[in-house]
Every structure is written in structure tokens, then in C-alpha cells.
PDB file of C-alpha atoms and ligand atoms in Angstrom:
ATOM      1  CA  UNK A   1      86.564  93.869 153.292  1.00  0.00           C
ATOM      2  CA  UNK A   2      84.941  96.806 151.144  1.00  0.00           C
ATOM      3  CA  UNK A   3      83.755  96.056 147.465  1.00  0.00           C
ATOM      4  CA  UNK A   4      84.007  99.120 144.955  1.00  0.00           C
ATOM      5  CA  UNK A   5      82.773  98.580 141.785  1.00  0.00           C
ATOM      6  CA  UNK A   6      84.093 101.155 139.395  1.00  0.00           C
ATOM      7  CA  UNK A   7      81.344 103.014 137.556  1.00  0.00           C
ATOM      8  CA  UNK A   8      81.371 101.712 133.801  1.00  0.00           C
ATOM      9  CA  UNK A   9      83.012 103.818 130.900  1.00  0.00           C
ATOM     10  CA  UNK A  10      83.599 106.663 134.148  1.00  0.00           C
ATOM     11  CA  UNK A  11      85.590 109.347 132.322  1.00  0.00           C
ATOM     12  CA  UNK A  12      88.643 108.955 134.707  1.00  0.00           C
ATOM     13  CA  UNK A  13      89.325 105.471 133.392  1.00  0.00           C
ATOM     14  CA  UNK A  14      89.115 106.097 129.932  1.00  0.00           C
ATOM     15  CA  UNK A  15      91.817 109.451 130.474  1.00  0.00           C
ATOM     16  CA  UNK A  16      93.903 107.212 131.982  1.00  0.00           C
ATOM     17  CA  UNK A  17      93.903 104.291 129.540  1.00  0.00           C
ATOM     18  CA  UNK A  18      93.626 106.751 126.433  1.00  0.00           C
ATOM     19  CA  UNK A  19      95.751 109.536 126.747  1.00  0.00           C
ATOM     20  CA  UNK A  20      96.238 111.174 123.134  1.00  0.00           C
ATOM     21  CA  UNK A  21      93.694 112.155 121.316  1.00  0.00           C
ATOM     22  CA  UNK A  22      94.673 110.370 118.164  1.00  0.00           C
ATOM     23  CA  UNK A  23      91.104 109.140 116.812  1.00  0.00           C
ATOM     24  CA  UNK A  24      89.779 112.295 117.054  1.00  0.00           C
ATOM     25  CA  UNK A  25      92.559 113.732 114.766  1.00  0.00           C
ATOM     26  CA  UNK A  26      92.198 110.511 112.637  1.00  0.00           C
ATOM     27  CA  UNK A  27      88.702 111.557 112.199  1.00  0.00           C
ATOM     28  CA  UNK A  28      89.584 115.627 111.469  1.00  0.00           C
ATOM     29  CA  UNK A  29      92.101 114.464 109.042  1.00  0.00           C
ATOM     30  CA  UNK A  30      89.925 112.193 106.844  1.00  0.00           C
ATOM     31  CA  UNK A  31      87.266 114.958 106.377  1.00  0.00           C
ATOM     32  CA  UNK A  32      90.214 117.952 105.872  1.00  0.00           C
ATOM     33  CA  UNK A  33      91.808 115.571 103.237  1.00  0.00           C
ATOM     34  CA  UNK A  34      88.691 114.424 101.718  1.00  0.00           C
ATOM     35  CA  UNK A  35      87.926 118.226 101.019  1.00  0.00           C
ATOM     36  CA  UNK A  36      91.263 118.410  99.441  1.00  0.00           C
ATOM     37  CA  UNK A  37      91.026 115.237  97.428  1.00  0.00           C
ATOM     38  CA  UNK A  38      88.200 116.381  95.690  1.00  0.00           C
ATOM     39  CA  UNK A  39      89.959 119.201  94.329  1.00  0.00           C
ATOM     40  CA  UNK A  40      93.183 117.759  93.568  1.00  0.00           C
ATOM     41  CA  UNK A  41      91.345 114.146  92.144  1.00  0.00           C
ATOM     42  CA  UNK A  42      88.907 116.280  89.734  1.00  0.00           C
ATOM     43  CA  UNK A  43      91.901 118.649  88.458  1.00  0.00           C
ATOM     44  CA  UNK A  44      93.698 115.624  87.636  1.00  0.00           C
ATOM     45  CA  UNK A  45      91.430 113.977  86.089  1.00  0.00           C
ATOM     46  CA  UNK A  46      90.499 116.969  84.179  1.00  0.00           C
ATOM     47  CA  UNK A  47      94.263 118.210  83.031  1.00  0.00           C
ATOM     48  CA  UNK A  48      95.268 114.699  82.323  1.00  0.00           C
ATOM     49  CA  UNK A  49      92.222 112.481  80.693  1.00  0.00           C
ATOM     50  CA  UNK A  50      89.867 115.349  79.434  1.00  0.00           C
ATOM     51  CA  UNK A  51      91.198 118.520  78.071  1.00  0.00           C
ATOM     52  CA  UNK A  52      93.871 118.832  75.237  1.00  0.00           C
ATOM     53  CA  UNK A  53      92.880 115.312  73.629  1.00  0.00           C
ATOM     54  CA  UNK A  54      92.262 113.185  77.083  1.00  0.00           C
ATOM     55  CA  UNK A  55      94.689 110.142  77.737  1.00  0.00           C
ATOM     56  CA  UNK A  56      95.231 109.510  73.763  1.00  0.00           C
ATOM     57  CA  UNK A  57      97.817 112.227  74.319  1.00  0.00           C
ATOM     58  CA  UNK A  58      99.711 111.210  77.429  1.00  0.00           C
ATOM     59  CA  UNK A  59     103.153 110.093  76.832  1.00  0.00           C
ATOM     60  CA  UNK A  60     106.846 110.178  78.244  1.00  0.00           C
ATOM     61  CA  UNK A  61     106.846 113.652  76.960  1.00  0.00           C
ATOM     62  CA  UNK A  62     103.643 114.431  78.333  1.00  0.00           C
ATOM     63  CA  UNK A  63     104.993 113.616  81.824  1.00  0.00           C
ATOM     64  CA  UNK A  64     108.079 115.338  81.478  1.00  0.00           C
ATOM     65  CA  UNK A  65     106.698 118.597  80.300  1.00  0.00           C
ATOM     66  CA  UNK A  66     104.669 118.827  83.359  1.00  0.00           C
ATOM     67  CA  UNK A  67     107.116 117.388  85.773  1.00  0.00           C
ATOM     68  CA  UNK A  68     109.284 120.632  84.203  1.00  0.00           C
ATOM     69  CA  UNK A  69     106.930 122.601  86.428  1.00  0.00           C
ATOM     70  CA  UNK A  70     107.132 122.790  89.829  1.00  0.00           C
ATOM     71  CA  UNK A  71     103.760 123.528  90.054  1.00  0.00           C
ATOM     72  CA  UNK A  72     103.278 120.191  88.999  1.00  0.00           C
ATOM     73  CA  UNK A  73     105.518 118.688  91.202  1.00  0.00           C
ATOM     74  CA  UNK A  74     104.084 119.901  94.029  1.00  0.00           C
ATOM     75  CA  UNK A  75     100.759 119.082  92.598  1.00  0.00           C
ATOM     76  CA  UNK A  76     101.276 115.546  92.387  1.00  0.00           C
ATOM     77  CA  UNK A  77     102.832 115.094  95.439  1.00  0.00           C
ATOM     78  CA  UNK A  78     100.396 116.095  97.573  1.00  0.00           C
ATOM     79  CA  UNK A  79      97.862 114.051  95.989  1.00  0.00           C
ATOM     80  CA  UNK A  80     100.071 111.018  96.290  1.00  0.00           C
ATOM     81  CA  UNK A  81     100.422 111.661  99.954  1.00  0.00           C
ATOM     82  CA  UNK A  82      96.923 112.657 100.535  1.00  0.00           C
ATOM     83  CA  UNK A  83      95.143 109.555  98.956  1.00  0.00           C
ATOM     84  CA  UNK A  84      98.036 107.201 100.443  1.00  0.00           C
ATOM     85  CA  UNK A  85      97.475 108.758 104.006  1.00  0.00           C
ATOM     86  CA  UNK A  86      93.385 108.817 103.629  1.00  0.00           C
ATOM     87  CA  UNK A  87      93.314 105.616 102.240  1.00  0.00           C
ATOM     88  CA  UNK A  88      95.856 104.081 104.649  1.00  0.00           C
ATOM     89  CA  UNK A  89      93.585 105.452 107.850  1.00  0.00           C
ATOM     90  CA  UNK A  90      90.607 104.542 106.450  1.00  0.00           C
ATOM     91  CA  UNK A  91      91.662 100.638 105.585  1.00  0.00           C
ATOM     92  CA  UNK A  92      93.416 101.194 109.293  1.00  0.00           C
ATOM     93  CA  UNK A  93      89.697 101.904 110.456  1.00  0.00           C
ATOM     94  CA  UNK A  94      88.421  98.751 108.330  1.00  0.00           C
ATOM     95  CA  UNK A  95      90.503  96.685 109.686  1.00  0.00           C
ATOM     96  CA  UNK A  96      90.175  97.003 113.517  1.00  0.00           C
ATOM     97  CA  UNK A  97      86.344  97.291 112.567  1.00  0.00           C
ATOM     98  CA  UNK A  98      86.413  93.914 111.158  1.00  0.00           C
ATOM     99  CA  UNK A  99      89.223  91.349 111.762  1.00  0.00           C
ATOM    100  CA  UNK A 100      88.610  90.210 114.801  1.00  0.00           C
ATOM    101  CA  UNK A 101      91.760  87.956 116.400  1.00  0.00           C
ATOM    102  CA  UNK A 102      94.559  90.257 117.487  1.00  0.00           C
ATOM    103  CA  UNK A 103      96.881  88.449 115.275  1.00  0.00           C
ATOM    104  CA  UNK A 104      95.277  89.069 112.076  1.00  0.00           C
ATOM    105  CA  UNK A 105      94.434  92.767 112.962  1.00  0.00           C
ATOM    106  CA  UNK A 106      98.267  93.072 113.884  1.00  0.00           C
ATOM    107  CA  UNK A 107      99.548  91.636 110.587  1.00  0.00           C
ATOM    108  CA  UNK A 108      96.825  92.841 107.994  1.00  0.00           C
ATOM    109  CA  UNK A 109      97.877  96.725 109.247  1.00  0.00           C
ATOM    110  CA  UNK A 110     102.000  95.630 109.445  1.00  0.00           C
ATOM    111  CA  UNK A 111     101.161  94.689 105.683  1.00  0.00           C
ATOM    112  CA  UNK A 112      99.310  98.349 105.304  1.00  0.00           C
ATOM    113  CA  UNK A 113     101.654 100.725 107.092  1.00  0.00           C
ATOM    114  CA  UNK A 114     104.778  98.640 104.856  1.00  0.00           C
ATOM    115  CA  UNK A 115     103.132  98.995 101.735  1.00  0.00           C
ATOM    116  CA  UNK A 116     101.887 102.955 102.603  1.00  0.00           C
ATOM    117  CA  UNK A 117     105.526 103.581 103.455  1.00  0.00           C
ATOM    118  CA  UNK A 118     106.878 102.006 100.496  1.00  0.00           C
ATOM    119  CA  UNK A 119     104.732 103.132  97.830  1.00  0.00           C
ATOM    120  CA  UNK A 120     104.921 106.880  99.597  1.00  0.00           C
ATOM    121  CA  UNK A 121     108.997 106.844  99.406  1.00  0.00           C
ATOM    122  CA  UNK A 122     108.879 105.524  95.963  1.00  0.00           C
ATOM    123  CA  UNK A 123     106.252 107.723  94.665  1.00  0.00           C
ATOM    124  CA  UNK A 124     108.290 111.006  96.155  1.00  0.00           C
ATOM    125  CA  UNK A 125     111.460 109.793  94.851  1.00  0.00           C
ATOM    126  CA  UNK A 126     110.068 109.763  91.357  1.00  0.00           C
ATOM    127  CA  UNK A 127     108.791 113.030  91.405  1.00  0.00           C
ATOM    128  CA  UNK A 128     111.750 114.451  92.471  1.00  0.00           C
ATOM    129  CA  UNK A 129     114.132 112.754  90.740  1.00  0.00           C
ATOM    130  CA  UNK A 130     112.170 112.445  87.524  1.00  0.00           C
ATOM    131  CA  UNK A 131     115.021 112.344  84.555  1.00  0.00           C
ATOM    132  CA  UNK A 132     113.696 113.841  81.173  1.00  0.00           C
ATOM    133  CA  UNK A 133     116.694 112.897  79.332  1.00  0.00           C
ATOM    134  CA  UNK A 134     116.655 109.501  80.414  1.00  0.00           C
ATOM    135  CA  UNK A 135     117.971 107.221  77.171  1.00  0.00           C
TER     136      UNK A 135
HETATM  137  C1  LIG B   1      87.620 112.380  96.334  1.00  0.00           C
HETATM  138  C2  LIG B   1      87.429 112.869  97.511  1.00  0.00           C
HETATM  139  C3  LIG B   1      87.258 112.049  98.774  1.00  0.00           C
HETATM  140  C4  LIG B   1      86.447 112.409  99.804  1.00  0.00           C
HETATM  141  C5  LIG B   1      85.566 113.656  99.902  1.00  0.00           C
HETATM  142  C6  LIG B   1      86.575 111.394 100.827  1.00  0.00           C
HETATM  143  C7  LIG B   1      85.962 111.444 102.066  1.00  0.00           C
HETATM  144  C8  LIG B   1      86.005 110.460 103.007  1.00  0.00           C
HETATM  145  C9  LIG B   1      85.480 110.536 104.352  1.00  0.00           C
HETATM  146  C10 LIG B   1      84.765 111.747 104.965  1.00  0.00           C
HETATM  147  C11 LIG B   1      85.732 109.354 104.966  1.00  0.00           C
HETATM  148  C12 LIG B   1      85.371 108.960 106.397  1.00  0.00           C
HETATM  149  C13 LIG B   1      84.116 108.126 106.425  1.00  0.00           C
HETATM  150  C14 LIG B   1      83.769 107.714 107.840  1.00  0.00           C
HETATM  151  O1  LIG B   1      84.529 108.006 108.785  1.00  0.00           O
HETATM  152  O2  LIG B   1      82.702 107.103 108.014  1.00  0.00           O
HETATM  153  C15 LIG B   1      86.404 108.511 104.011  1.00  0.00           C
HETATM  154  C16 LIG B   1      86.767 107.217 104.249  1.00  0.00           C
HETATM  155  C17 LIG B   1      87.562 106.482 103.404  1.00  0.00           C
HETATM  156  N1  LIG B   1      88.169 106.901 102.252  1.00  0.00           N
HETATM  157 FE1  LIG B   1      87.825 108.648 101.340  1.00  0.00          FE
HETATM  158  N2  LIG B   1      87.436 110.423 100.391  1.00  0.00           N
HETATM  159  C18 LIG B   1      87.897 110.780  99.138  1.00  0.00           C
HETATM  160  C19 LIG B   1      88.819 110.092  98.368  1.00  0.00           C
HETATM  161  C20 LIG B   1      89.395 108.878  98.702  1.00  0.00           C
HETATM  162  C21 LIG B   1      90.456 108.216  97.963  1.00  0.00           C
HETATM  163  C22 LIG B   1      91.155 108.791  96.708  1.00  0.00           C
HETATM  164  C23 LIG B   1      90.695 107.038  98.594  1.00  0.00           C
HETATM  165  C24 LIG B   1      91.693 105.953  98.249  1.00  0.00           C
HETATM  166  C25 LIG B   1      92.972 106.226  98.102  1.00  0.00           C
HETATM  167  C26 LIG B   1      89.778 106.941  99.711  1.00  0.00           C
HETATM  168  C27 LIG B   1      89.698 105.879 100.595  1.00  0.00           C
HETATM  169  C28 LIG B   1      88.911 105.851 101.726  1.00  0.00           C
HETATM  170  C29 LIG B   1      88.754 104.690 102.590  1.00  0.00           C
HETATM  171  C30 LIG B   1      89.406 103.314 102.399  1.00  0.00           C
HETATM  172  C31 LIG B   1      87.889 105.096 103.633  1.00  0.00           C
HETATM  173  C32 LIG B   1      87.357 104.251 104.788  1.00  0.00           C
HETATM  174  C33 LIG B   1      85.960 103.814 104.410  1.00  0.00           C
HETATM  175  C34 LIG B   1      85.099 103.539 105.597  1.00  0.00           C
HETATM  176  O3  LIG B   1      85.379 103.990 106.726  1.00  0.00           O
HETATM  177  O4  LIG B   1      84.055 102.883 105.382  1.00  0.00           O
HETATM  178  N3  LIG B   1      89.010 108.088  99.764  1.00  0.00           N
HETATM  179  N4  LIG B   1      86.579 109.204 102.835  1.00  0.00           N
END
């Protein structure tokens, strides 16, 4: 009888037990959307709490005058997907860094990816269904 011990962490093993590269997009995506986050968090910060009289002046109207735009439309909803998405991969990343039974891991990101998906289907149907005349 012949005994081969597989090299460890040989590159054929992991190609065979990881076959997409998903991490490594993971990883591409948080910086790419970081970059864009700072752009699209600092503008709206700046447009809505700072120029023009700052947050004293933020109302229904407010809202509706910019959601008149679709400028602003598309605006917003990039930076509600953005943050949702980078947020949601980085807790993702969190979490299998630091819960540590299988169970818990599975259940803490089933509560994540639900919320994500919720709050991301609600947030687009506002903006595009946003109703100025509402009474
Ligand atoms: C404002 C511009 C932002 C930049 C430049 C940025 C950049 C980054 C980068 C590069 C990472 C990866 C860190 C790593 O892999 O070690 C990261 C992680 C993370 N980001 Fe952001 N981010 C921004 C905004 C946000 C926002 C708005 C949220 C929340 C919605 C957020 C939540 C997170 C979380 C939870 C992590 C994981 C933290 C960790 O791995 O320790 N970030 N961010």
C-alpha cells in the first residue's frame, strides 16, 4: 500500500474546491465603490445639510423638488445601492471573520442579505414612485 500525502494549500486543490473568483471581485468592488461613495456621500451632504440654509430647510417640498429631477433620481439611487451593497459585503466579511459556529454565521448573514434586499426594493420603489401630490 502507497501513502501520498497531498502537498498543503497545492494550487490544484484550492482550483478545484474554489472555482469563481468571487472574493477577489468582493475585494475590487469595495475599493471601486468606496471611490464612488466618497463622491456621492460628500455631494449629499453638501446639497442637502450645508448650502441653501442646511437641514433647517429640508421639507416635503424640498424632496419633491429634487425628486422632479431625474438627475436626482438617479443620484440617489445609486447611493442607496452603493452604501447598501458596500455595507452589506463588508458586514458579510465581518461576519465570517468573527462568528465562529456555522449556525450563527448562516443566520446572522440570512438576517443581512433579507434586510439588504428589503431595504434596497423599498428604497428604489420610493424613488421611483415618489408622489408630489400626495394629500
Ligand atoms: C465614504 C466613502 C467610503 C470609502 C472610501 C470606503 C472604503 C472602504 C474600503 C476600502 C473597505 C475595505 C476594507 C478592507 O477590506 O479591509 C471598506 C469596508 C467597509 N465599509 Fe466602507 N467605504 C466608504 C463608505 C462606507 C459606507 C457609507 C458604509 C455603510 C453603509 C461602509 C461600510 C463598510 C463596512 C461595514 C466595511 C467592512 C469593514 C471591515 O472590513 O473592517 N463604508 N470601506
Amino acid at each position: 500500500m502507497s501513502l501520498s500525502i497531498e502537498a498543503p494549500r497545492s494550487p490544484r486543490r484550492e482550483r478545484a474546491t474554489n472555482r469563481t473568483n468571487f472574493e477577489m471581485y468582493a475585494w475590487v468592488f469595495m475599493r471601486l465603490s468606496g471611490l464612488l461613495l466618497v463622491v456621492l456621500v460628500f455631494t449629499h451632504l453638501f446639497v442637502n445639510a450645508f448650502i441653501d440654509g442646511g437641514v433647517q430647510r429640508i421639507s416635503f417640498a424640498f424632496v419633491a423638488g429634487k425628486y422632479a429631477s431625474p438627475f436626482w433620481q438617479v443620484f440617489d439611487l445609486a447611493l442607496l445601492w452603493l452604501a447598501q451593497l458596500h455595507g452589506t459585503n463588508g458586514l458579510r466579511v465581518i461576519i465570517n471573520d468573527y462568528a465562529e459556529r456555522d449556525g450563527t454565521r448562516f443566520w446572522l448573514k440570512m438576517l443581512l442579505y433579507t434586510t439588504t434586499t428589503l431595504i434596497i426594493a423599498l428604497g428604489t420603489l420610493v424613488i421611483f414612485t415618489f408622489d408630489p401630490n400626495i394629500s
